[in-house]
Amino acid sequence: MTPLSFTFSRRNFLKSTGAAFVVAGSFPLAGRTQQNGAINPLRIPAQLEGRDEGGVQVYDLTMRKGISTFFEGYETETLGLNGDYLGPTLRMRDGETVRINVTNTIGETSTLHWHGMHLPAKMDGGPHQPIRDGETWSPEFTVKQKAAALWYHSHQMEKTAEHVWRGLAGMVWIDDAESDTIELPKTYGTDDLPLVLHDRRFASDGSMEYRAGMREMMMGMIGNVPLANGTVDPYFDATTEKLRLRILNGSNATFYYLGLDNDQPFTQVASDGGFLETPVEMTRLLLGPAERAEIVIDLEPGQVVSLRNISNALPFRFLEIRAAETLTPSPAIPARLTDIEWLKPEDAVVTRRFDMETRMGGMMGGGGNAHTINGKVMDMMRIDETVKMGDTEIWEIRNVSGMPHVWHMHDVQFQILDRNGKPPLANEMARKDAVTLRGGEVVRLIMRFEDYADPDTPFMYHCHILEHEDAGMMGQFVVV
Ligand SMILES: [Cu+2]
C-alpha cells in the first residue's frame, strides 16, 4: 500500500456510533510517500473583492468546467469557479450591500448557496434558486453579521454531493470593525490562510469521477487522497511567529480529527460564525463536514510541523508547515476576542424536535429512503416548519441512528445550549451553523429569527453529509 493511500478509523473518537467504518483505498499513481517531505506548494485561492457600482459591491463568479493537475502527468476533469477547481475567497464587510453575478457554464443546472450567511431566502442559493446552464443569477443583499469565515457551495437538489465533489465550493470571509482591529494574524496568504480540507477518490488514470453506489449513499462518499485547497500533499513556507489557519471541512462525508504531529497545542479563536469569546487551547480538533474552525499555531524558527488527521490506523498529513530561520514577530493572542449575546432558554417561545434517522435496512433492502428527518424525506413542495419573525426558538436535534450526522440550518447562526444534557465543549460556545452529532446524541440549539419574512420561499435544514442530504435528509422552514 502506498502511504498516500489512507485509512479512516473513526473508532477512536466516534465510539458511540457502533459503526466502525474503516475505508481504505489506495492510489497507485505516484508511489510517493508521506514519510518524506511534502511535495507541492500550498495553493492559496485568489481573493475576490467587490467592485463598487453605485454603493453596491459587485462580484462576478463563473461556474465552469476545468482540467486540473493534482498529480504530475495526469489531467483530471473538475469544476471550478473562476478557475479549474474550487473558487476564490470572497471578501465582504458587515453592513455592505453586495451583488454576486453567478454565471453557470457547467452544462447542467446548479445553484450557489452562501453557507452560514444571514440573508433573505430568495438570495440563499438553495434548491429553490436554480441557475440553468448559460444563465446568470444575481442575488443582492446586505451583509448583516459578525466577522467570520463562511463558505459557498452548490446546493442543487439531489446533485449537491456531486457538484461539490467536482469542485463547486469556496470561502467567504466577512470582516467588521472588530476584526479590523483585533490583534490576530490577518495578512492573507502570509499569516492568515484559507484551508479547505477535503478528500477525493482518484482512479489510477487520475480521474476523480463521482460514483455513489449503495455503500456511498449510506456512508457518504469518501476519498483516497487528502487535499488542502485542492493541493495534494502540500507545504507552506511560514515567515511569521504565528500562523492563523481558517479551516473548512469541505469534505462530502468525512469527519476530521486534526492535530499537529508533535502534539504541540494550538489555539482556536473562531468557530463557524465568528470569534469565540475567549481563545481555547487544544491539541485535537474534531471537525465534521461543513464545520469551520480558525486556529493559531505558534512556530519556532526553522521548525517543520504538520497538520494531520489523527487516527489509530493510519494518520495522514494535510499540510506541512515549514517555518523560516527568521520569523517576523506576531502579537500575543488577545485574552478576550469578542462578546457573544447569549440567547436565553426562557426567551424561547417554542421547542421543535427533529429526529435524524438512518435505517440500515431501508436502502439495502430496497425499501426506499434510508435517511430521514422526523420520518420524512425532502419534498420541495412541502413546508415542514413555520417560524415567526422575531421569535427565539429551541431546536432539539436527536441523532436516533447509529452513525454520525451533521445538522446544518440556513439563515441563522445558532448557539448550542447543551449536548446530551451537559454543557457544550469550550470551542462549541460560539455562533455555529453546523454541529456534529455522534450516534445517539442529542443537542439543543437556540436561535433567533431576526429578519426576512417570506412565506413563499423556504430555508433548508439538513444533514451536511452530502450524500444524506441528496437522499432526502433535508427539510424546509419559512419565516413569516
Ligand atoms: Cu447524515
CSV table of C-alpha atoms and ligand atoms in Angstrom, one decimal:
chain,number,residue,atom,x,y,z
A,1,MET,CA,0.0,0.0,0.0
A,2,THR,CA,1.4,3.4,-0.9
A,3,PRO,CA,1.5,5.8,2.0
A,4,LEU,CA,-0.6,8.3,0.1
A,5,SER,CA,-3.4,6.0,0.5
A,6,PHE,CA,-5.0,6.3,3.9
A,7,THR,CA,-7.4,4.6,6.2
A,8,PHE,CA,-10.1,6.3,8.1
A,9,SER,CA,-10.8,5.0,11.5
A,10,ARG,CA,-13.4,6.9,13.4
A,11,ARG,CA,-13.5,4.4,16.2
A,12,ASN,CA,-11.1,6.3,18.5
A,13,PHE,CA,-13.3,9.4,18.6
A,14,LEU,CA,-16.7,8.3,17.5
A,15,LYS,CA,-17.0,5.4,19.9
A,16,SER,CA,-20.7,5.8,20.3
A,17,THR,CA,-21.5,5.2,16.7
A,18,GLY,CA,-21.4,1.5,16.9
A,19,ALA,CA,-20.4,1.5,13.3
A,20,ALA,CA,-16.7,1.4,12.9
A,21,PHE,CA,-16.2,2.2,9.3
A,22,VAL,CA,-12.7,1.7,8.1
A,23,VAL,CA,-12.5,2.8,4.5
A,24,ALA,CA,-9.2,2.0,2.8
A,25,GLY,CA,-8.3,3.0,-0.7
A,26,SER,CA,-5.1,3.1,-2.5
A,27,PHE,CA,-3.8,5.4,-5.1
A,28,PRO,CA,-1.1,3.7,-7.1
A,29,LEU,CA,-0.2,6.6,-9.4
A,30,ALA,CA,2.6,8.3,-7.7
A,31,GLY,CA,4.2,5.7,-5.4
A,32,ARG,CA,5.4,8.5,-3.3
A,33,THR,CA,5.5,8.5,0.4
A,34,GLN,CA,4.2,10.9,3.1
A,35,GLN,CA,7.2,9.8,5.1
A,36,ASN,CA,9.2,12.2,3.1
A,37,GLY,CA,8.7,15.9,2.9
A,38,ALA,CA,5.6,17.4,1.3
A,39,ILE,CA,5.8,17.9,-2.4
A,40,ASN,CA,3.6,20.7,-3.6
A,41,PRO,CA,3.4,24.4,-2.5
A,42,LEU,CA,0.0,25.0,-0.9
A,43,ARG,CA,-2.4,26.7,-3.4
A,44,ILE,CA,-3.8,29.9,-2.0
A,45,PRO,CA,-7.2,30.8,-3.6
A,46,ALA,CA,-7.3,34.2,-5.1
A,47,GLN,CA,-9.1,36.8,-3.2
A,48,LEU,CA,-12.2,38.4,-4.8
A,49,GLU,CA,-13.1,41.9,-3.6
A,50,GLY,CA,-16.3,43.6,-4.7
A,51,ARG,CA,-16.1,46.4,-7.2
A,52,ASP,CA,-18.2,49.4,-6.2
A,53,GLU,CA,-21.1,50.1,-8.5
A,54,GLY,CA,-23.2,52.9,-7.1
A,55,GLY,CA,-22.6,51.8,-3.5
A,56,VAL,CA,-23.1,48.1,-4.2
A,57,GLN,CA,-20.2,45.7,-4.0
A,58,VAL,CA,-20.3,43.6,-7.1
A,59,TYR,CA,-18.7,40.2,-7.6
A,60,ASP,CA,-18.6,38.0,-10.7
A,61,LEU,CA,-18.4,34.2,-10.4
A,62,THR,CA,-18.4,31.8,-13.3
A,63,MET,CA,-19.1,28.1,-12.6
A,64,ARG,CA,-17.1,26.3,-15.3
A,65,LYS,CA,-15.6,23.0,-16.3
A,66,GLY,CA,-11.8,22.7,-15.7
A,67,ILE,CA,-8.8,20.5,-16.2
A,68,SER,CA,-6.7,20.2,-13.0
A,69,THR,CA,-3.3,18.6,-12.5
A,70,PHE,CA,-3.3,17.1,-9.0
A,71,PHE,CA,-0.6,14.6,-9.9
A,72,GLU,CA,2.2,15.4,-12.3
A,73,GLY,CA,1.5,14.0,-15.7
A,74,TYR,CA,-2.2,13.3,-15.0
A,75,GLU,CA,-5.1,15.6,-16.1
A,76,THR,CA,-8.3,15.4,-14.1
A,77,GLU,CA,-11.7,16.8,-15.2
A,78,THR,CA,-13.0,19.1,-12.5
A,79,LEU,CA,-15.4,22.0,-11.9
A,80,GLY,CA,-14.4,25.4,-10.5
A,81,LEU,CA,-15.5,29.0,-10.0
A,82,ASN,CA,-13.3,31.5,-12.0
A,83,GLY,CA,-10.8,28.7,-12.2
A,84,ASP,CA,-10.4,25.0,-12.8
A,85,TYR,CA,-11.1,23.7,-9.3
A,86,LEU,CA,-12.8,25.4,-6.3
A,87,GLY,CA,-13.3,29.1,-6.2
A,88,PRO,CA,-11.8,32.4,-4.9
A,89,THR,CA,-12.2,33.7,-1.4
A,90,LEU,CA,-14.8,36.4,-1.4
A,91,ARG,CA,-14.1,39.3,0.9
A,92,MET,CA,-17.2,41.1,2.3
A,93,ARG,CA,-17.8,43.6,5.1
A,94,ASP,CA,-20.6,43.7,7.6
A,95,GLY,CA,-23.1,46.5,6.6
A,96,GLU,CA,-22.2,46.5,2.9
A,97,THR,CA,-24.7,45.7,0.2
A,98,VAL,CA,-23.4,43.0,-2.2
A,99,ARG,CA,-24.4,41.6,-5.5
A,100,ILE,CA,-22.9,38.4,-6.9
A,101,ASN,CA,-23.3,37.6,-10.5
A,102,VAL,CA,-23.2,33.8,-10.7
A,103,THR,CA,-22.9,32.5,-14.3
A,104,ASN,CA,-23.4,28.8,-14.8
A,105,THR,CA,-21.5,27.3,-17.8
A,106,ILE,CA,-21.1,23.7,-16.5
A,107,GLY,CA,-23.6,22.2,-18.9
A,108,GLU,CA,-26.3,21.4,-16.4
A,109,THR,CA,-28.4,23.2,-13.8
A,110,SER,CA,-26.7,24.1,-10.5
A,111,THR,CA,-27.1,26.6,-7.6
A,112,LEU,CA,-24.7,28.5,-5.3
A,113,HIS,CA,-25.6,28.7,-1.6
A,114,TRP,CA,-24.0,31.1,0.8
A,115,HIS,CA,-23.3,28.8,3.7
A,116,GLY,CA,-23.6,30.5,7.1
A,117,MET,CA,-25.0,33.8,5.8
A,118,HIS,CA,-28.0,35.6,7.2
A,119,LEU,CA,-29.9,36.8,4.2
A,120,PRO,CA,-33.3,36.7,2.5
A,121,ALA,CA,-34.5,33.2,1.5
A,122,LYS,CA,-34.7,34.3,-2.2
A,123,MET,CA,-30.9,35.1,-2.1
A,124,ASP,CA,-29.9,31.9,-0.3
A,125,GLY,CA,-28.9,29.9,-3.3
A,126,GLY,CA,-30.6,26.7,-2.2
A,127,PRO,CA,-32.7,24.2,-4.3
A,128,HIS,CA,-35.3,26.9,-5.0
A,129,GLN,CA,-32.8,29.2,-6.8
A,130,PRO,CA,-31.6,27.0,-9.7
A,131,ILE,CA,-29.3,28.5,-12.3
A,132,ARG,CA,-29.7,26.8,-15.6
A,133,ASP,CA,-26.7,26.3,-17.9
A,134,GLY,CA,-25.9,29.5,-19.7
A,135,GLU,CA,-27.8,31.7,-17.2
A,136,THR,CA,-26.7,34.3,-14.6
A,137,TRP,CA,-28.3,34.6,-11.2
A,138,SER,CA,-27.6,37.9,-9.3
A,139,PRO,CA,-28.6,37.8,-5.7
A,140,GLU,CA,-28.3,41.1,-3.8
A,141,PHE,CA,-28.4,41.5,-0.1
A,142,THR,CA,-26.9,43.5,2.8
A,143,VAL,CA,-24.3,41.7,4.9
A,144,LYS,CA,-25.6,41.6,8.4
A,145,GLN,CA,-23.3,39.5,10.5
A,146,LYS,CA,-20.1,39.4,12.5
A,147,ALA,CA,-16.7,38.7,11.1
A,148,ALA,CA,-16.5,35.1,10.2
A,149,ALA,CA,-15.0,32.5,7.7
A,150,LEU,CA,-18.1,31.2,5.8
A,151,TRP,CA,-18.2,29.4,2.5
A,152,TYR,CA,-20.3,28.9,-0.6
A,153,HIS,CA,-21.1,25.7,-2.5
A,154,SER,CA,-23.5,24.2,-4.9
A,155,HIS,CA,-26.9,23.1,-3.4
A,156,GLN,CA,-28.7,21.7,-6.4
A,157,MET,CA,-31.5,19.3,-5.5
A,158,GLU,CA,-30.2,15.7,-5.4
A,159,LYS,CA,-26.9,16.9,-7.0
A,160,THR,CA,-25.2,18.8,-4.2
A,161,ALA,CA,-22.8,16.0,-3.4
A,162,GLU,CA,-21.6,15.5,-7.0
A,163,HIS,CA,-21.3,19.2,-7.7
A,164,VAL,CA,-19.3,19.9,-4.5
A,165,TRP,CA,-17.2,16.8,-5.1
A,166,ARG,CA,-16.3,18.0,-8.6
A,167,GLY,CA,-15.2,21.4,-7.2
A,168,LEU,CA,-18.0,23.9,-6.8
A,169,ALA,CA,-17.1,25.4,-3.5
A,170,GLY,CA,-15.0,28.3,-2.0
A,171,MET,CA,-14.9,30.5,1.1
A,172,VAL,CA,-16.5,33.8,2.0
A,173,TRP,CA,-14.7,35.9,4.6
A,174,ILE,CA,-16.7,38.6,6.4
A,175,ASP,CA,-14.9,41.5,8.1
A,176,ASP,CA,-16.2,44.0,10.6
A,177,ALA,CA,-15.0,46.8,12.8
A,178,GLU,CA,-14.0,44.2,15.4
A,179,SER,CA,-11.9,42.0,13.1
A,180,ASP,CA,-10.2,45.2,11.6
A,181,THR,CA,-8.6,46.0,14.9
A,182,ILE,CA,-8.2,42.6,16.6
A,183,GLU,CA,-4.6,41.6,17.2
A,184,LEU,CA,-4.6,38.4,15.2
A,185,PRO,CA,-2.7,37.5,12.1
A,186,LYS,CA,-4.6,38.9,9.1
A,187,THR,CA,-2.3,39.2,6.1
A,188,TYR,CA,-4.0,37.0,3.5
A,189,GLY,CA,-1.8,34.2,2.2
A,190,THR,CA,1.1,35.1,4.5
A,191,ASP,CA,0.0,34.6,8.1
A,192,ASP,CA,-3.8,34.2,7.6
A,193,LEU,CA,-4.6,31.2,5.3
A,194,PRO,CA,-7.8,29.7,4.0
A,195,LEU,CA,-7.6,26.0,4.3
A,196,VAL,CA,-10.3,24.0,2.5
A,197,LEU,CA,-9.7,20.4,3.6
A,198,HIS,CA,-11.3,17.5,1.8
A,199,ASP,CA,-10.7,14.1,0.4
A,200,ARG,CA,-11.3,12.8,-3.1
A,201,ARG,CA,-11.2,9.4,-4.6
A,202,PHE,CA,-8.8,9.1,-7.5
A,203,ALA,CA,-8.7,6.3,-10.0
A,204,SER,CA,-5.4,5.1,-11.4
A,205,ASP,CA,-5.9,7.2,-14.6
A,206,GLY,CA,-6.1,10.3,-12.4
A,207,SER,CA,-9.8,10.8,-12.7
A,208,MET,CA,-12.0,11.6,-9.7
A,209,GLU,CA,-15.4,10.8,-11.0
A,210,TYR,CA,-18.3,11.0,-8.7
A,211,ARG,CA,-19.8,7.5,-8.4
A,212,ALA,CA,-22.0,7.0,-5.4
A,213,GLY,CA,-23.2,3.4,-5.1
A,214,MET,CA,-25.3,1.9,-2.4
A,215,ARG,CA,-22.4,2.0,0.1
A,216,GLU,CA,-21.7,5.6,-0.6
A,217,MET,CA,-25.3,6.6,-0.4
A,218,MET,CA,-25.3,5.0,3.1
A,219,MET,CA,-22.0,6.1,4.5
A,220,GLY,CA,-21.1,9.1,2.3
A,221,MET,CA,-18.6,9.4,-0.5
A,222,ILE,CA,-15.1,9.1,1.0
A,223,GLY,CA,-11.9,9.6,-0.9
A,224,ASN,CA,-8.4,8.0,-1.0
A,225,VAL,CA,-6.4,11.2,-1.2
A,226,PRO,CA,-6.5,14.2,1.2
A,227,LEU,CA,-6.3,17.7,-0.3
A,228,ALA,CA,-5.8,21.2,1.1
A,229,ASN,CA,-7.1,24.0,-1.2
A,230,GLY,CA,-7.0,21.3,-3.9
A,231,THR,CA,-3.3,20.6,-3.4
A,232,VAL,CA,-2.1,17.1,-2.9
A,233,ASP,CA,0.4,16.8,0.0
A,234,PRO,CA,1.2,20.5,0.3
A,235,TYR,CA,3.7,22.5,2.3
A,236,PHE,CA,3.6,26.1,3.3
A,237,ASP,CA,6.6,28.4,3.9
A,238,ALA,CA,5.8,30.3,7.1
A,239,THR,CA,7.5,33.6,7.8
A,240,THR,CA,5.8,34.7,11.0
A,241,GLU,CA,5.8,33.5,14.6
A,242,LYS,CA,2.1,32.9,14.5
A,243,LEU,CA,0.1,31.3,11.7
A,244,ARG,CA,-3.7,31.6,11.5
A,245,LEU,CA,-5.5,28.8,9.6
A,246,ARG,CA,-9.1,29.3,8.7
A,247,ILE,CA,-10.1,25.7,8.3
A,248,LEU,CA,-13.1,24.4,6.5
A,249,ASN,CA,-14.0,20.8,6.5
A,250,GLY,CA,-15.2,20.8,2.9
A,251,SER,CA,-15.5,17.1,2.5
A,252,ASN,CA,-18.7,15.3,1.4
A,253,ALA,CA,-18.8,13.0,4.3
A,254,THR,CA,-15.5,12.7,6.3
A,255,PHE,CA,-15.1,13.7,9.9
A,256,TYR,CA,-11.6,15.0,10.5
A,257,TYR,CA,-9.8,14.7,13.8
A,258,LEU,CA,-6.9,17.2,13.5
A,259,GLY,CA,-3.8,17.7,15.4
A,260,LEU,CA,-0.1,18.6,15.0
A,261,ASP,CA,2.4,15.8,14.5
A,262,ASN,CA,4.4,16.8,17.5
A,263,ASP,CA,1.3,17.2,19.6
A,264,GLN,CA,2.1,20.8,20.4
A,265,PRO,CA,-1.0,22.8,21.4
A,266,PHE,CA,-2.7,25.3,19.1
A,267,THR,CA,-5.4,27.9,19.9
A,268,GLN,CA,-8.9,28.0,18.4
A,269,VAL,CA,-10.1,31.6,18.1
A,270,ALA,CA,-13.2,31.3,15.9
A,271,SER,CA,-15.9,28.7,15.0
A,272,ASP,CA,-18.4,28.6,12.2
A,273,GLY,CA,-20.0,32.1,12.7
A,274,GLY,CA,-17.1,34.1,14.1
A,275,PHE,CA,-14.8,34.6,17.1
A,276,LEU,CA,-15.1,32.7,20.3
A,277,GLU,CA,-15.3,35.0,23.4
A,278,THR,CA,-12.0,33.7,24.6
A,279,PRO,CA,-9.3,31.6,22.9
A,280,VAL,CA,-9.3,27.9,23.6
A,281,GLU,CA,-6.0,26.0,23.7
A,282,MET,CA,-6.2,22.4,22.4
A,283,THR,CA,-4.2,19.6,20.8
A,284,ARG,CA,-7.1,17.9,18.9
A,285,LEU,CA,-9.9,19.4,16.9
A,286,LEU,CA,-12.9,17.4,15.6
A,287,LEU,CA,-14.5,18.9,12.5
A,288,GLY,CA,-17.5,17.4,10.8
A,289,PRO,CA,-18.4,18.2,7.2
A,290,ALA,CA,-19.2,21.9,6.7
A,291,GLU,CA,-17.8,22.9,10.1
A,292,ARG,CA,-15.1,25.6,10.4
A,293,ALA,CA,-12.5,26.5,12.9
A,294,GLU,CA,-9.9,29.2,12.9
A,295,ILE,CA,-6.8,28.2,14.8
A,296,VAL,CA,-3.5,29.9,15.5
A,297,ILE,CA,-0.3,27.9,15.6
A,298,ASP,CA,2.9,29.2,17.3
A,299,LEU,CA,6.1,28.5,15.3
A,300,GLU,CA,9.7,28.3,16.3
A,301,PRO,CA,12.4,29.4,13.8
A,302,GLY,CA,13.3,26.6,11.4
A,303,GLN,CA,10.6,24.3,12.7
A,304,VAL,CA,8.8,21.8,10.5
A,305,VAL,CA,5.4,20.8,11.8
A,306,SER,CA,2.5,19.1,10.1
A,307,LEU,CA,-1.3,19.4,10.5
A,308,ARG,CA,-2.5,15.8,10.4
A,309,ASN,CA,-5.7,13.8,10.5
A,310,ILE,CA,-5.1,11.7,13.6
A,311,SER,CA,-6.3,8.1,13.5
A,312,ASN,CA,-5.1,5.0,15.2
A,313,ALA,CA,-5.0,3.1,11.9
A,314,LEU,CA,-3.1,5.4,9.7
A,315,PRO,CA,-2.7,9.1,10.3
A,316,PHE,CA,-2.1,11.3,7.2
A,317,ARG,CA,-0.8,14.7,6.6
A,318,PHE,CA,-2.9,17.6,5.3
A,319,LEU,CA,-0.3,20.3,5.4
A,320,GLU,CA,3.4,20.6,6.2
A,321,ILE,CA,4.4,23.9,7.7
A,322,ARG,CA,8.0,25.0,7.2
A,323,ALA,CA,9.0,27.9,9.4
A,324,ALA,CA,11.8,30.2,8.2
A,325,GLU,CA,15.0,30.6,10.1
A,326,THR,CA,14.0,34.1,11.0
A,327,LEU,CA,10.3,34.8,11.8
A,328,THR,CA,8.5,38.1,11.9
A,329,PRO,CA,7.2,38.7,15.4
A,330,SER,CA,3.4,38.3,15.9
A,331,PRO,CA,1.5,39.9,18.8
A,332,ALA,CA,0.1,37.8,21.6
A,333,ILE,CA,-3.5,36.5,21.1
A,334,PRO,CA,-5.9,38.7,23.0
A,335,ALA,CA,-7.3,37.2,26.1
A,336,ARG,CA,-10.8,38.3,25.1
A,337,LEU,CA,-11.8,38.2,21.4
A,338,THR,CA,-15.5,39.3,21.3
A,339,ASP,CA,-18.7,39.4,23.2
A,340,ILE,CA,-21.4,37.0,22.2
A,341,GLU,CA,-25.0,37.8,23.1
A,342,TRP,CA,-26.1,34.5,24.7
A,343,LEU,CA,-29.7,33.7,24.0
A,344,LYS,CA,-31.7,32.6,27.0
A,345,PRO,CA,-33.8,29.4,27.0
A,346,GLU,CA,-36.6,31.3,28.9
A,347,ASP,CA,-36.9,33.6,25.9
A,348,ALA,CA,-37.7,30.7,23.6
A,349,VAL,CA,-41.4,30.6,22.5
A,350,VAL,CA,-41.3,27.0,21.2
A,351,THR,CA,-39.2,23.9,21.2
A,352,ARG,CA,-39.2,21.9,18.0
A,353,ARG,CA,-37.8,18.4,17.8
A,354,PHE,CA,-36.0,16.8,14.9
A,355,ASP,CA,-35.0,13.2,14.7
A,356,MET,CA,-32.2,12.4,12.3
A,357,GLU,CA,-32.6,8.7,11.4
A,358,THR,CA,-30.8,6.3,9.2
A,359,ARG,CA,-32.3,2.9,8.7
A,360,MET,CA,-29.6,0.5,7.6
A,361,GLY,CA,-32.2,-1.9,6.2
A,362,GLY,CA,-34.0,0.7,4.3
A,363,MET,CA,-31.8,1.2,1.3
A,364,MET,CA,-30.1,-2.1,1.3
A,365,GLY,CA,-33.4,-3.9,1.3
A,366,GLY,CA,-34.7,-1.7,-1.5
A,367,GLY,CA,-37.2,-0.3,0.9
A,368,GLY,CA,-36.8,3.3,-0.1
A,369,ASN,CA,-35.0,6.1,1.5
A,370,ALA,CA,-32.8,5.3,4.4
A,371,HIS,CA,-32.0,8.8,5.7
A,372,THR,CA,-34.9,10.9,7.1
A,373,ILE,CA,-35.7,13.8,9.4
A,374,ASN,CA,-38.8,13.1,11.6
A,375,GLY,CA,-39.5,10.2,9.3
A,376,LYS,CA,-39.8,12.2,6.2
A,377,VAL,CA,-37.6,12.8,3.1
A,378,MET,CA,-37.2,16.1,1.5
A,379,ASP,CA,-40.1,17.4,-0.6
A,380,MET,CA,-39.6,20.8,-2.2
A,381,MET,CA,-43.4,21.3,-2.3
A,382,ARG,CA,-43.8,20.8,1.5
A,383,ILE,CA,-43.1,23.4,4.1
A,384,ASP,CA,-42.1,21.5,7.3
A,385,GLU,CA,-41.9,24.3,9.8
A,386,THR,CA,-43.2,27.8,10.0
A,387,VAL,CA,-41.3,30.3,12.2
A,388,LYS,CA,-42.5,33.7,13.3
A,389,MET,CA,-40.0,36.5,12.6
A,390,GLY,CA,-38.5,37.9,15.7
A,391,ASP,CA,-39.0,34.7,17.7
A,392,THR,CA,-36.4,32.9,19.7
A,393,GLU,CA,-36.7,29.1,19.4
A,394,ILE,CA,-35.1,26.0,20.7
A,395,TRP,CA,-34.5,23.2,18.2
A,396,GLU,CA,-33.8,19.9,19.8
A,397,ILE,CA,-31.9,17.6,17.4
A,398,ARG,CA,-31.7,13.9,18.1
A,399,ASN,CA,-29.5,11.6,16.2
A,400,VAL,CA,-31.5,8.4,16.6
A,401,SER,CA,-29.2,6.4,14.3
A,402,GLY,CA,-26.0,4.6,14.9
A,403,MET,CA,-23.9,6.7,12.7
A,404,PRO,CA,-22.8,10.4,13.0
A,405,HIS,CA,-24.7,13.1,11.2
A,406,VAL,CA,-24.2,16.9,10.9
A,407,TRP,CA,-27.1,19.2,11.5
A,408,HIS,CA,-26.9,22.4,9.4
A,409,MET,CA,-29.6,25.1,9.1
A,410,HIS,CA,-29.7,28.1,6.8
A,411,ASP,CA,-30.5,31.7,7.6
A,412,VAL,CA,-29.3,31.8,11.2
A,413,GLN,CA,-26.2,31.2,13.4
A,414,PHE,CA,-27.4,29.2,16.4
A,415,GLN,CA,-25.9,28.6,19.9
A,416,ILE,CA,-25.6,25.1,21.5
A,417,LEU,CA,-27.4,25.0,24.8
A,418,ASP,CA,-26.4,21.6,25.7
A,419,ARG,CA,-25.1,18.3,24.3
A,420,ASN,CA,-26.6,15.2,25.9
A,421,GLY,CA,-27.8,17.4,28.8
A,422,LYS,CA,-24.3,18.6,29.5
A,423,PRO,CA,-22.7,22.0,28.6
A,424,PRO,CA,-21.1,22.1,25.2
A,425,LEU,CA,-17.3,22.0,24.8
A,426,ALA,CA,-15.5,25.3,25.2
A,427,ASN,CA,-14.9,25.6,21.5
A,428,GLU,CA,-18.6,25.0,20.8
A,429,MET,CA,-19.5,28.1,22.9
A,430,ALA,CA,-19.9,30.0,19.7
A,431,ARG,CA,-22.1,31.1,16.9
A,432,LYS,CA,-22.5,28.0,14.8
A,433,ASP,CA,-24.4,26.8,11.7
A,434,ALA,CA,-23.3,23.2,11.7
A,435,VAL,CA,-23.0,20.7,14.5
A,436,THR,CA,-21.7,17.1,14.6
A,437,LEU,CA,-23.9,14.6,16.4
A,438,ARG,CA,-22.5,11.2,17.1
A,439,GLY,CA,-24.9,8.2,17.0
A,440,GLY,CA,-27.4,8.6,19.8
A,441,GLU,CA,-26.5,12.1,20.7
A,442,VAL,CA,-28.9,15.0,21.4
A,443,VAL,CA,-28.2,18.7,21.1
A,444,ARG,CA,-30.4,21.6,22.0
A,445,LEU,CA,-29.8,24.6,19.8
A,446,ILE,CA,-31.2,28.1,20.4
A,447,MET,CA,-31.6,30.7,17.7
A,448,ARG,CA,-33.4,34.0,16.9
A,449,PHE,CA,-35.1,34.6,13.5
A,450,GLU,CA,-34.5,38.3,13.2
A,451,ASP,CA,-35.3,39.3,9.7
A,452,TYR,CA,-36.6,38.5,6.2
A,453,ALA,CA,-40.1,37.2,6.5
A,454,ASP,CA,-41.1,35.4,3.3
A,455,PRO,CA,-44.0,33.0,3.4
A,456,ASP,CA,-43.3,31.7,-0.1
A,457,THR,CA,-39.6,30.9,-0.1
A,458,PRO,CA,-38.2,28.4,2.4
A,459,PHE,CA,-34.8,28.0,4.0
A,460,MET,CA,-33.3,24.5,4.3
A,461,TYR,CA,-32.2,22.4,7.3
A,462,HIS,CA,-30.4,19.2,6.5
A,463,CYS,CA,-27.6,16.7,7.2
A,464,HIS,CA,-24.3,18.1,5.8
A,465,ILE,CA,-23.1,14.6,4.9
A,466,LEU,CA,-23.9,15.5,1.3
A,467,GLU,CA,-25.0,12.0,0.2
A,468,HIS,CA,-27.5,12.0,3.1
A,469,GLU,CA,-28.8,15.4,2.0
A,470,ASP,CA,-29.2,14.3,-1.6
A,471,ALA,CA,-31.0,11.2,-0.4
A,472,GLY,CA,-33.6,13.4,1.3
A,473,MET,CA,-32.3,14.1,4.8
A,474,MET,CA,-33.5,17.7,4.5
A,475,GLY,CA,-36.5,19.8,5.4
A,476,GLN,CA,-37.8,23.3,4.8
A,477,PHE,CA,-38.8,26.2,7.0
A,478,VAL,CA,-40.3,29.5,6.3
A,479,VAL,CA,-40.1,32.7,8.3
A,480,VAL,CA,-43.3,34.7,8.4
B,1,CU,CU,-26.2,12.5,7.8
